[in-house]
PDB file of N, CA and C in Angstrom:
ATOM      1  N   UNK A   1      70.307  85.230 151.470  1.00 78.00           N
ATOM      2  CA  UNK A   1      69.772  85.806 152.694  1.00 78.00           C
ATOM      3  C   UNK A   1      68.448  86.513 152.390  1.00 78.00           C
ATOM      4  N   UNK A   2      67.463  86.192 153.058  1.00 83.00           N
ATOM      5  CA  UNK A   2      66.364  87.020 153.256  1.00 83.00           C
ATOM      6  C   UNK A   2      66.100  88.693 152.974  1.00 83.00           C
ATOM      7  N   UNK A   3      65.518  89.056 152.448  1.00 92.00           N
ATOM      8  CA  UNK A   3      65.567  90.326 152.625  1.00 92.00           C
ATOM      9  C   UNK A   3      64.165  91.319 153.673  1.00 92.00           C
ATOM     10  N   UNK A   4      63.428  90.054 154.220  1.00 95.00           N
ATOM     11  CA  UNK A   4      62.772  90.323 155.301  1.00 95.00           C
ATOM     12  C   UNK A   4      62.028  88.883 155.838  1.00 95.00           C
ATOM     13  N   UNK A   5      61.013  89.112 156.311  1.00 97.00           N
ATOM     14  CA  UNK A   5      60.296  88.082 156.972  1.00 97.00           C
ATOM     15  C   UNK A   5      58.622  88.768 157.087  1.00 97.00           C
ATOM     16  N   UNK A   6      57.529  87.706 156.313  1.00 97.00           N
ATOM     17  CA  UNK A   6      56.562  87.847 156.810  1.00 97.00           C
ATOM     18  C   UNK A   6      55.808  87.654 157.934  1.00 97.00           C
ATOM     19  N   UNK A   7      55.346  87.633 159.122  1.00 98.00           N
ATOM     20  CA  UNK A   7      54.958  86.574 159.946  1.00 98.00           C
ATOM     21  C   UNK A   7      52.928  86.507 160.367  1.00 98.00           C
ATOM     22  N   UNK A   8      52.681  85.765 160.264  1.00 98.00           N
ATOM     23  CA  UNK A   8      51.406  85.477 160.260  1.00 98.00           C
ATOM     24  C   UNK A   8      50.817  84.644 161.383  1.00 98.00           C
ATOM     25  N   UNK A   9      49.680  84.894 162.554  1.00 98.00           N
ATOM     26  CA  UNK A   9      49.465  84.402 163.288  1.00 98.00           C
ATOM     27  C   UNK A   9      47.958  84.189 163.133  1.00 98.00           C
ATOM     28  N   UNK A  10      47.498  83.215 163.705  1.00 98.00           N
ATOM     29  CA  UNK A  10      46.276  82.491 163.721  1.00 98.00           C
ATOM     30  C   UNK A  10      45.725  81.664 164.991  1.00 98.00           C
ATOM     31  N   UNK A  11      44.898  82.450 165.584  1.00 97.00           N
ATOM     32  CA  UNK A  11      44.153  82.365 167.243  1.00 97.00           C
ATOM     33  C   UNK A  11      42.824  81.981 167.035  1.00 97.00           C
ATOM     34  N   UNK A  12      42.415  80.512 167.164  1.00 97.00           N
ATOM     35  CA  UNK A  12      40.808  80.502 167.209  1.00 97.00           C
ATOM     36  C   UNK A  12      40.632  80.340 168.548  1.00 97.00           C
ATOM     37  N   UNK A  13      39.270  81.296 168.749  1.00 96.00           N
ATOM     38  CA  UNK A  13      38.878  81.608 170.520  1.00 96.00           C
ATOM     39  C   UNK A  13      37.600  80.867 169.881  1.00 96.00           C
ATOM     40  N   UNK A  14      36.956  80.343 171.432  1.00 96.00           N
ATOM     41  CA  UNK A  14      35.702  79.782 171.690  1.00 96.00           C
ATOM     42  C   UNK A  14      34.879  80.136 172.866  1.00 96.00           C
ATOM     43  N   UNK A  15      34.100  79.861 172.812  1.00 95.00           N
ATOM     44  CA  UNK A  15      33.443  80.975 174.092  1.00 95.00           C
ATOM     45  C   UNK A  15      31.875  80.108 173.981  1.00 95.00           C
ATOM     46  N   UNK A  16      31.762  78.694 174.257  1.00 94.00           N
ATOM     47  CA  UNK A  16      30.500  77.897 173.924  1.00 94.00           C
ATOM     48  C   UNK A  16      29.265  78.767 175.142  1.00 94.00           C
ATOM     49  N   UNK A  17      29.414  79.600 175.736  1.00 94.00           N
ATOM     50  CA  UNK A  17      28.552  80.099 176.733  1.00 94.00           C
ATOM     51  C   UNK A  17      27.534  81.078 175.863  1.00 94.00           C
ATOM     52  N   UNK A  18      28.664  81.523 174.622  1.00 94.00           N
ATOM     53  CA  UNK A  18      27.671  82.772 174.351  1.00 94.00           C
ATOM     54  C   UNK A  18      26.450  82.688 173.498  1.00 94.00           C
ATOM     55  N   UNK A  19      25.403  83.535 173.458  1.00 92.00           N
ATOM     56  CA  UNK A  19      23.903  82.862 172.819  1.00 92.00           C
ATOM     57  C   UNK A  19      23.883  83.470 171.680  1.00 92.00           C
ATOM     58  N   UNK A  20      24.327  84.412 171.250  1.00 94.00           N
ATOM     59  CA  UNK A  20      24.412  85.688 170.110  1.00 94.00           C
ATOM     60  C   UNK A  20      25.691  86.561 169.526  1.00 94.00           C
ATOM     61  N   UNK A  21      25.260  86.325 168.148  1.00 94.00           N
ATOM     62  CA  UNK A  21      26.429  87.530 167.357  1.00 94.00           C
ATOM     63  C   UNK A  21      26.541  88.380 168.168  1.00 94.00           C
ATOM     64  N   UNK A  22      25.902  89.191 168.264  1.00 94.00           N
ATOM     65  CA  UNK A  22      25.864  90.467 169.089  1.00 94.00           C
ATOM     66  C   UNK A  22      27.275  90.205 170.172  1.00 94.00           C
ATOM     67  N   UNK A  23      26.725  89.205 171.038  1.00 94.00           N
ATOM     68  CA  UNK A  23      27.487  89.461 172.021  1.00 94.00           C
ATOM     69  C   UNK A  23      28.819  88.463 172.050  1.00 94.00           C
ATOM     70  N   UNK A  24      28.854  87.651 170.512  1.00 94.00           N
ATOM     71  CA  UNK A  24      30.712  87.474 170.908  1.00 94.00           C
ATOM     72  C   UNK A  24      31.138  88.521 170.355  1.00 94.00           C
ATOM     73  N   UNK A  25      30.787  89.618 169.216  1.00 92.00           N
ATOM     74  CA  UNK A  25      31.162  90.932 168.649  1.00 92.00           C
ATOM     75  C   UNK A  25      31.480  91.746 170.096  1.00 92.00           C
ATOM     76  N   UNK A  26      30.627  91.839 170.837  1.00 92.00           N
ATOM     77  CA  UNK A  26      31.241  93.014 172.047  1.00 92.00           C
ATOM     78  C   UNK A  26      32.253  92.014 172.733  1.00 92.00           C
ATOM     79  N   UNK A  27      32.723  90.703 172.473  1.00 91.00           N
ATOM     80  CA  UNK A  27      33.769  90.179 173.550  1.00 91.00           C
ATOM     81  C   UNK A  27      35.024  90.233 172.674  1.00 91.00           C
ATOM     82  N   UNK A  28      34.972  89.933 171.371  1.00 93.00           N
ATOM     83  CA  UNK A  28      36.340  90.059 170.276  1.00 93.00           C
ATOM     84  C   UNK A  28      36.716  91.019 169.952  1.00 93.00           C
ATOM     85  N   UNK A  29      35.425  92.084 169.326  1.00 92.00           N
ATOM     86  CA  UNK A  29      36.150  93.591 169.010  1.00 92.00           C
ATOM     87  C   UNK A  29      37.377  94.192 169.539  1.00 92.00           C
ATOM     88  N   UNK A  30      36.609  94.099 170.472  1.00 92.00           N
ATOM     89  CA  UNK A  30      37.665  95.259 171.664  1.00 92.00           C
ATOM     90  C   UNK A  30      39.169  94.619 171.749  1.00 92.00           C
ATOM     91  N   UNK A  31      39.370  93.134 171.731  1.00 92.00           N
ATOM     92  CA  UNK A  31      40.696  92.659 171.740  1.00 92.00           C
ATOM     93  C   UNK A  31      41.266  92.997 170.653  1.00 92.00           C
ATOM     94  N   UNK A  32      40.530  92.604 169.807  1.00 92.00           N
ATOM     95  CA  UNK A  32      41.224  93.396 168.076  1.00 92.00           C
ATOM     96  C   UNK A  32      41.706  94.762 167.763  1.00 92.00           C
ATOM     97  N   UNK A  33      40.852  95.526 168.086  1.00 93.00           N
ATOM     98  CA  UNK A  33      40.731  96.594 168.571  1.00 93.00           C
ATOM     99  C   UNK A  33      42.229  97.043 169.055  1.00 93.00           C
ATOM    100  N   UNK A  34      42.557  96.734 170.499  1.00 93.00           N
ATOM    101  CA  UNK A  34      43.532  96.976 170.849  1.00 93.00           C
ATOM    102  C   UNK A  34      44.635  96.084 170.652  1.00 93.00           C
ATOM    103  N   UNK A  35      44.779  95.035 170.110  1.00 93.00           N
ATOM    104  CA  UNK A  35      45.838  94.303 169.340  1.00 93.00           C
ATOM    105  C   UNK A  35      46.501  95.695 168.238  1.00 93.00           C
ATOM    106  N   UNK A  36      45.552  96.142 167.330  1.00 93.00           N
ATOM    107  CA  UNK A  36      46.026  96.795 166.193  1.00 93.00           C
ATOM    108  C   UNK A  36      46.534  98.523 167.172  1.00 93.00           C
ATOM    109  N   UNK A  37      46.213  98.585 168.459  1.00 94.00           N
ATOM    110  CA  UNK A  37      46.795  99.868 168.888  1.00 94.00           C
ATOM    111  C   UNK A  37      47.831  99.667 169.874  1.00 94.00           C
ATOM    112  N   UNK A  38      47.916  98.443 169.984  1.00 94.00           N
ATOM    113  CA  UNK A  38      49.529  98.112 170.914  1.00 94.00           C
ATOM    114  C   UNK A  38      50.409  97.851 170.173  1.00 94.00           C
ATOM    115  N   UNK A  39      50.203  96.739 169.353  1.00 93.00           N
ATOM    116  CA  UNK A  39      51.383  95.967 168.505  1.00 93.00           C
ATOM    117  C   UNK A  39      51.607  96.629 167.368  1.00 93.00           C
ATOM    118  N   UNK A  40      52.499  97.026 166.207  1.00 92.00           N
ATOM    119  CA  UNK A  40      52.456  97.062 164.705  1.00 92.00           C
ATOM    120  C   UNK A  40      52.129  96.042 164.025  1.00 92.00           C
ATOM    121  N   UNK A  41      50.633  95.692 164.372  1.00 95.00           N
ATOM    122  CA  UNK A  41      50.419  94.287 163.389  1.00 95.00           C
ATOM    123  C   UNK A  41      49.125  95.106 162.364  1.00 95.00           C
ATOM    124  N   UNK A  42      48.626  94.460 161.911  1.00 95.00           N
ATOM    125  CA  UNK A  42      47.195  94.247 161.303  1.00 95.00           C
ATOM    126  C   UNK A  42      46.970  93.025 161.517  1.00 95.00           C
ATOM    127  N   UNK A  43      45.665  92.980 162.198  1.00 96.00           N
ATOM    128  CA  UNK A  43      44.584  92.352 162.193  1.00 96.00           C
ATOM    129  C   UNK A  43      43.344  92.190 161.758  1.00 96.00           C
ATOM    130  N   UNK A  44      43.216  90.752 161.746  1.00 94.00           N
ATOM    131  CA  UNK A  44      41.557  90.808 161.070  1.00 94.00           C
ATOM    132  C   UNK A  44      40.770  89.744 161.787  1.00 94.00           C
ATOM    133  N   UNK A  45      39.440  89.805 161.895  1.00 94.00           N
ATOM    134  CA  UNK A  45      38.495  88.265 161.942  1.00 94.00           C
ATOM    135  C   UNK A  45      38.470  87.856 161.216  1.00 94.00           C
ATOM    136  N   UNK A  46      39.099  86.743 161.093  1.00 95.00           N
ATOM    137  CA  UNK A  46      39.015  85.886 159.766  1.00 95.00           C
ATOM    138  C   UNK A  46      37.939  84.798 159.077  1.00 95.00           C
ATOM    139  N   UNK A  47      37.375  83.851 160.264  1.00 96.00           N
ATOM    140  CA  UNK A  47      36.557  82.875 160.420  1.00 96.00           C
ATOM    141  C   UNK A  47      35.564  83.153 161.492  1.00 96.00           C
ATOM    142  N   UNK A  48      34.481  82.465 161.023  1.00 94.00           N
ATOM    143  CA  UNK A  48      33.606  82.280 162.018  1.00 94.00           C
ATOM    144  C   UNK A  48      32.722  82.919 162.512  1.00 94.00           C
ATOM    145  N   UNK A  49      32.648  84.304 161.636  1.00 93.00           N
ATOM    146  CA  UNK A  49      31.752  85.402 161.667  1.00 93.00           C
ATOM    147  C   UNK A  49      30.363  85.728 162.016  1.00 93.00           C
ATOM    148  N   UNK A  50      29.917  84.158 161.141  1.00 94.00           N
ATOM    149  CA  UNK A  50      28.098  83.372 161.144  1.00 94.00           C
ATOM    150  C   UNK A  50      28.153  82.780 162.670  1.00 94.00           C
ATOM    151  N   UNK A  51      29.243  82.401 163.447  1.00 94.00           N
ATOM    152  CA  UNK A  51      29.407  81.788 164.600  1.00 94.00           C
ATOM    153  C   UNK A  51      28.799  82.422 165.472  1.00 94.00           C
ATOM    154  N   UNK A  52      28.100  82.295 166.593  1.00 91.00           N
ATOM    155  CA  UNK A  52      28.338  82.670 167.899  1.00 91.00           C
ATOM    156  C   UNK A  52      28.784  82.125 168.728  1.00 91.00           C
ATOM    157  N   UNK A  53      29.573  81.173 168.528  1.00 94.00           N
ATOM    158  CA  UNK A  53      30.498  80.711 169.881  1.00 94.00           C
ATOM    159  C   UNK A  53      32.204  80.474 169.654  1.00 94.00           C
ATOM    160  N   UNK A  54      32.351  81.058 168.635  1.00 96.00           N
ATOM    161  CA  UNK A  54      33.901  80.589 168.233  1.00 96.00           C
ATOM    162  C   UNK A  54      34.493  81.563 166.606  1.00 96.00           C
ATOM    163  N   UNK A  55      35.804  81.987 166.917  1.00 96.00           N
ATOM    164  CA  UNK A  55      36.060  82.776 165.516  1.00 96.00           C
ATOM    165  C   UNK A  55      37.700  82.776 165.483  1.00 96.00           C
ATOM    166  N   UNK A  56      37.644  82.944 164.597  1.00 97.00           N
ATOM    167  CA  UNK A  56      39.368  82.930 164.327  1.00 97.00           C
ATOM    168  C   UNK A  56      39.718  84.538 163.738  1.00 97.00           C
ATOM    169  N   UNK A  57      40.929  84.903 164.422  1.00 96.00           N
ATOM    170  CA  UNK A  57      41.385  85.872 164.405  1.00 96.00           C
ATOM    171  C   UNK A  57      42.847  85.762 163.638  1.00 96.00           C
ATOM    172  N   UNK A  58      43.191  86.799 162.421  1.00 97.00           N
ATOM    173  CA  UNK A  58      44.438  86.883 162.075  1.00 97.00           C
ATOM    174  C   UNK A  58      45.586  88.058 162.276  1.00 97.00           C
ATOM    175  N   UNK A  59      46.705  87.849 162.166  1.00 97.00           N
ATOM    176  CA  UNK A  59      47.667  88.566 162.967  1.00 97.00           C
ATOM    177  C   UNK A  59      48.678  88.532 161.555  1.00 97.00           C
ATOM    178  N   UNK A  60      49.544  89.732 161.627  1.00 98.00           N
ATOM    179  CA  UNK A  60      50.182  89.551 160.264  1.00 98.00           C
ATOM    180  C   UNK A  60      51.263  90.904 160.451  1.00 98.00           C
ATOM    181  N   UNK A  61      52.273  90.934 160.781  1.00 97.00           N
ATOM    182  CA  UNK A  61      53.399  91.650 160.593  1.00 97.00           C
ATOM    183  C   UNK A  61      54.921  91.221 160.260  1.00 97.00           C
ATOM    184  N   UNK A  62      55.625  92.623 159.531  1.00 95.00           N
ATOM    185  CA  UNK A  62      56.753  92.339 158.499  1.00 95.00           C
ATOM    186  C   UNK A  62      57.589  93.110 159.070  1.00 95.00           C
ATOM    187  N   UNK A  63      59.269  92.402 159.011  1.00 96.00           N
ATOM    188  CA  UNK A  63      60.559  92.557 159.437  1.00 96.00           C
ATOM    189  C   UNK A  63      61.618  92.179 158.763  1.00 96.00           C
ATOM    190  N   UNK A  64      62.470  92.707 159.261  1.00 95.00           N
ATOM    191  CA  UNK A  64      63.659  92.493 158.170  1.00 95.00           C
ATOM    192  C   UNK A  64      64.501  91.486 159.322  1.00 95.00           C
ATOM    193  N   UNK A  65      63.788  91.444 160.432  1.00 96.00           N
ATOM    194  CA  UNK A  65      64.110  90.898 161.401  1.00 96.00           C
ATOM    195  C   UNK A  65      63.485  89.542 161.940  1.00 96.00           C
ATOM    196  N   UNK A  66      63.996  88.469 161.752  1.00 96.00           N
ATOM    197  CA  UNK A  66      63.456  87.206 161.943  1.00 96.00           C
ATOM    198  C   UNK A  66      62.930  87.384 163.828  1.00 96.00           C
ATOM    199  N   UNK A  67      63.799  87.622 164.451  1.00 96.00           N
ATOM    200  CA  UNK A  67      63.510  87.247 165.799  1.00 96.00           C
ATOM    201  C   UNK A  67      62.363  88.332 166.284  1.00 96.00           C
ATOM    202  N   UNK A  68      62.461  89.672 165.916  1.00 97.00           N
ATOM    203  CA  UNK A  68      61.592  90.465 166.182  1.00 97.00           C
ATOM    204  C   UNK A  68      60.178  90.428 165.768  1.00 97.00           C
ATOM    205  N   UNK A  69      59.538  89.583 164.245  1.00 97.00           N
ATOM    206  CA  UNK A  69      58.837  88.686 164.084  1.00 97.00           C
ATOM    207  C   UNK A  69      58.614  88.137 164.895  1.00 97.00           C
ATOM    208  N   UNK A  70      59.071  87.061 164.981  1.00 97.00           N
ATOM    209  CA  UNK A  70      58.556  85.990 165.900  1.00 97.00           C
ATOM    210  C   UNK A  70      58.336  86.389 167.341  1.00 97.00           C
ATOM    211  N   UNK A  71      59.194  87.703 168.126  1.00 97.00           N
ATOM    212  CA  UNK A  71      59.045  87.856 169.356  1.00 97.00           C
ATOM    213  C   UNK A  71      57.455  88.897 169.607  1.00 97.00           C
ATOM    214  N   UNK A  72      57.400  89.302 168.440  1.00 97.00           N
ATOM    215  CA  UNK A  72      56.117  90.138 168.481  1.00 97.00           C
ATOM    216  C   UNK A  72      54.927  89.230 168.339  1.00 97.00           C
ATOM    217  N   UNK A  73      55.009  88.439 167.327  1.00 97.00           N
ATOM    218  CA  UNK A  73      53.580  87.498 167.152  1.00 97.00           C
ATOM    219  C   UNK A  73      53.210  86.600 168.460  1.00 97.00           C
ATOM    220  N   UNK A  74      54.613  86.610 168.694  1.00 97.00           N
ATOM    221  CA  UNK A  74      54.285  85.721 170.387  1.00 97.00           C
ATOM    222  C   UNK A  74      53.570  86.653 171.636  1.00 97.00           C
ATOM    223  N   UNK A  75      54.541  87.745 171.742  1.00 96.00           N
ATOM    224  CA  UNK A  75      53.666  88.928 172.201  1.00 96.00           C
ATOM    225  C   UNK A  75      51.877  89.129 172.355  1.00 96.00           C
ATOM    226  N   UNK A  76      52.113  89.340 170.487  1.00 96.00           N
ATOM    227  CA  UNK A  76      50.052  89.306 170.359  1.00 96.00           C
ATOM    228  C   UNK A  76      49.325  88.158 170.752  1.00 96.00           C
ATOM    229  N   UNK A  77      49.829  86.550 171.140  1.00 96.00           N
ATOM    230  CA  UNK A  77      48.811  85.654 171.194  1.00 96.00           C
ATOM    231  C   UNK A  77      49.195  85.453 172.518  1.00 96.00           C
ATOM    232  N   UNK A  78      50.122  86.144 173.274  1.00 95.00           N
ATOM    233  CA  UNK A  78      49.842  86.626 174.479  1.00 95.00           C
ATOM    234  C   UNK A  78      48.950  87.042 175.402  1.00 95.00           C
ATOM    235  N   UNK A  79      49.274  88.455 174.592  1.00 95.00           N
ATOM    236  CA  UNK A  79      47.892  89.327 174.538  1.00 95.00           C
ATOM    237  C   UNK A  79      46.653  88.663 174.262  1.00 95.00           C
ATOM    238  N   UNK A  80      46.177  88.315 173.385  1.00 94.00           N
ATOM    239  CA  UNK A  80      44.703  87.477 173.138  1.00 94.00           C
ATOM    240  C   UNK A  80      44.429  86.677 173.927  1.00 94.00           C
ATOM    241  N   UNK A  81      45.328  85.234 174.288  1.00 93.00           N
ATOM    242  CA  UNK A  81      44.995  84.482 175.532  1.00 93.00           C
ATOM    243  C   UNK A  81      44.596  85.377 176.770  1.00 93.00           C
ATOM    244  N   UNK A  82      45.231  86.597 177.396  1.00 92.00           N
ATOM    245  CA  UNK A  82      45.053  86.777 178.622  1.00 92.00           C
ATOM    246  C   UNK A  82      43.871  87.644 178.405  1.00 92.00           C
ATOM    247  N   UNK A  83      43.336  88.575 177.301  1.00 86.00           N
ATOM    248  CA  UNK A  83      42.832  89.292 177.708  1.00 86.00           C
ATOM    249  C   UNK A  83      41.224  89.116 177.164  1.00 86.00           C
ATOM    250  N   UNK A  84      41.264  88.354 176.622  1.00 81.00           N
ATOM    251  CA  UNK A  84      39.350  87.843 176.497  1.00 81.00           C
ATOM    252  C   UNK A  84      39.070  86.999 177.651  1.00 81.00           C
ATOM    253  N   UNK A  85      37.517  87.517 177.421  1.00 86.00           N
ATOM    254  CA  UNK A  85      37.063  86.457 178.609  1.00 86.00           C
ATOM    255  C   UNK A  85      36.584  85.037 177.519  1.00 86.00           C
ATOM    256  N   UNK A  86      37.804  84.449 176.319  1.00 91.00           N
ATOM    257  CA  UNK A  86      37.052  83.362 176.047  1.00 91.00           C
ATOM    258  C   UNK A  86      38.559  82.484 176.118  1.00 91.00           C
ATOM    259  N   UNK A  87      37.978  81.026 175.490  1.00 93.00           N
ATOM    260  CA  UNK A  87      38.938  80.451 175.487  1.00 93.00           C
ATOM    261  C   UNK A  87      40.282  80.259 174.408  1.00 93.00           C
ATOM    262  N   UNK A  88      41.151  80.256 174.420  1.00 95.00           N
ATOM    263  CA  UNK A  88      42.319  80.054 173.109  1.00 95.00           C
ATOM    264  C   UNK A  88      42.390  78.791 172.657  1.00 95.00           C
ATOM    265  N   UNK A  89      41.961  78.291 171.901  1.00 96.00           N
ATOM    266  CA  UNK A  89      41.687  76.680 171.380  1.00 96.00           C
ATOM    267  C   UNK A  89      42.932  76.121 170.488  1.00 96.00           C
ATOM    268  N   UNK A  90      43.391  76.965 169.523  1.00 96.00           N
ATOM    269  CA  UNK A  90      44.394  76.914 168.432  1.00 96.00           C
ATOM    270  C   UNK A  90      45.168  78.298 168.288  1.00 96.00           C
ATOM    271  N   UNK A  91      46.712  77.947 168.260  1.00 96.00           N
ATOM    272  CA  UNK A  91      46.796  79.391 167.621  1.00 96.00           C
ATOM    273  C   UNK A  91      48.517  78.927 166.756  1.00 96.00           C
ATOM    274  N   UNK A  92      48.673  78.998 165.697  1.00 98.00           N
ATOM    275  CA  UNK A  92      50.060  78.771 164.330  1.00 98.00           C
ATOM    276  C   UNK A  92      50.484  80.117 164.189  1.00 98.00           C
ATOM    277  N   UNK A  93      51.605  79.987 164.203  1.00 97.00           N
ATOM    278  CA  UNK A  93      52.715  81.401 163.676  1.00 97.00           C
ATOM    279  C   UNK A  93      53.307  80.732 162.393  1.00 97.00           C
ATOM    280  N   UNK A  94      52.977  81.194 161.436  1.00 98.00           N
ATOM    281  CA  UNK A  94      54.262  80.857 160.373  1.00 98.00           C
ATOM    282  C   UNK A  94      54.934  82.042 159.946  1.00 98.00           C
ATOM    283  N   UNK A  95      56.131  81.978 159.883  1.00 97.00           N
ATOM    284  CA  UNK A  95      56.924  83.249 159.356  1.00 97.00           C
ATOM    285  C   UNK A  95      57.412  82.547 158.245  1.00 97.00           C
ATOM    286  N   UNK A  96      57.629  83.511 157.343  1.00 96.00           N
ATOM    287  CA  UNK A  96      58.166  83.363 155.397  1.00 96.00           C
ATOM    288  C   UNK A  96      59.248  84.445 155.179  1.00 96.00           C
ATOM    289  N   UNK A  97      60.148  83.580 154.278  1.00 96.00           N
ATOM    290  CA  UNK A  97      61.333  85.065 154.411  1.00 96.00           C
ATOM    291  C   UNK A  97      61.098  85.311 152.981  1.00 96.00           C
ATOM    292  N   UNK A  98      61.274  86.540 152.449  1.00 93.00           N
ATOM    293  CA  UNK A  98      61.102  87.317 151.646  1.00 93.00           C
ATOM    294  C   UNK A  98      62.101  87.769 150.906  1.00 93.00           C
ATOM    295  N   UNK A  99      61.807  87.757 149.290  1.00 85.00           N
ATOM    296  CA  UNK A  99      63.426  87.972 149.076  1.00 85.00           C
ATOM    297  C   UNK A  99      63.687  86.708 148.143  1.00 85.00           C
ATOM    298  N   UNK A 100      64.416  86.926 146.961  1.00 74.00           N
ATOM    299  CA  UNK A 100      65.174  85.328 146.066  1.00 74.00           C
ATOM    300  C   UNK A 100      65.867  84.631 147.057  1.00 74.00           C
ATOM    301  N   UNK A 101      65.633  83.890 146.118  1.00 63.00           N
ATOM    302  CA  UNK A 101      66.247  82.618 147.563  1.00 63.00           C
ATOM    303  C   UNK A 101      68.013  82.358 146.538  1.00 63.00           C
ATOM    304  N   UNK A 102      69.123  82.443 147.587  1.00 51.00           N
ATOM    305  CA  UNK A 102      70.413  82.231 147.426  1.00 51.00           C
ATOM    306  C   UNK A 102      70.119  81.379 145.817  1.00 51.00           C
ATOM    307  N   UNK A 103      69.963  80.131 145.447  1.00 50.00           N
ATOM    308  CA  UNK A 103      69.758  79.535 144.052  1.00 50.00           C
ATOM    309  C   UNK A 103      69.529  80.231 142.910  1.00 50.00           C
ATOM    310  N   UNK A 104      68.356  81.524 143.021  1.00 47.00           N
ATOM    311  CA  UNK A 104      67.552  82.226 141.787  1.00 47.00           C
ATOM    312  C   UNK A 104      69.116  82.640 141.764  1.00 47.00           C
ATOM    313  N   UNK A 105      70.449  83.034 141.925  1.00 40.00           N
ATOM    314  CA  UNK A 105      71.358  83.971 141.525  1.00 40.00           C
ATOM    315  C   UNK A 105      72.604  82.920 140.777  1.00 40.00           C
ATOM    316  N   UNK A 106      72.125  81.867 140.918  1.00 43.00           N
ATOM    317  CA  UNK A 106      73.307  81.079 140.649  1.00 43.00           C
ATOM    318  C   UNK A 106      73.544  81.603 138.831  1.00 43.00           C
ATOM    319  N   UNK A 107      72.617  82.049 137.980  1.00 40.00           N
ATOM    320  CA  UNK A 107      73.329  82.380 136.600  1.00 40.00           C
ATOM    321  C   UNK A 107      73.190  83.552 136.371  1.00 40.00           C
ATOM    322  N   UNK A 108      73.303  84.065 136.974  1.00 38.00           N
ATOM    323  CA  UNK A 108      73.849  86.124 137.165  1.00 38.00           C
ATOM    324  C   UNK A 108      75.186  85.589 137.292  1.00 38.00           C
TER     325      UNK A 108
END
């Protein structure tokens, strides 16, 4: 059995309208921003930084709880779809359980 669960999420937004860093920075911040003051996640920009029309955002919180994982990461790309004014193009959850796996004990 697990002794937790990592879970990791991955949202690339696009926004082909915008002309400048500058201004996909004032349209992503602020979602990030408040991703990391609603949810217990950490977040980061991950990709796409040199971009101005598209970036990928990462999402990353730990449980001892598989479903609460997964019900939270769903939560945050929730949140991200509804609340930029750009588009959600891609977004992967993988969760990892943590912990020897039942086999490592077989010669204890």
């Amino acid at each position: 059995m697990a002794l937790g669960y990592v879970g990791v999420l991955t949202i690339r937004v696009e926004m082909p309208w915008v002309a400048s860093l500058k201004e996909k920075r004032a349209l992503v911040r602020p979602v990030v921003e408040r991703l990391k003051a609603r949810f217990p996640l950490t977040v980061a920009r991950l990709d796409g930084l040199d971009a101005h029309d598209w970036e990928v955002i990462g999402v990353a919180t730990l449980s001892n709880d598989y479903g609460w994982v997964e019900e939270t990461l769903r939560m945050a790309a929730d949140y991200v779809a509804k609340e930029g004014p750009y588009r959600v193009t891609s977004e992967q959850i993988e969760i990892t359980p943590l912990g020897p796996d039942d086999d490592d004990h077989e010669d204890e």
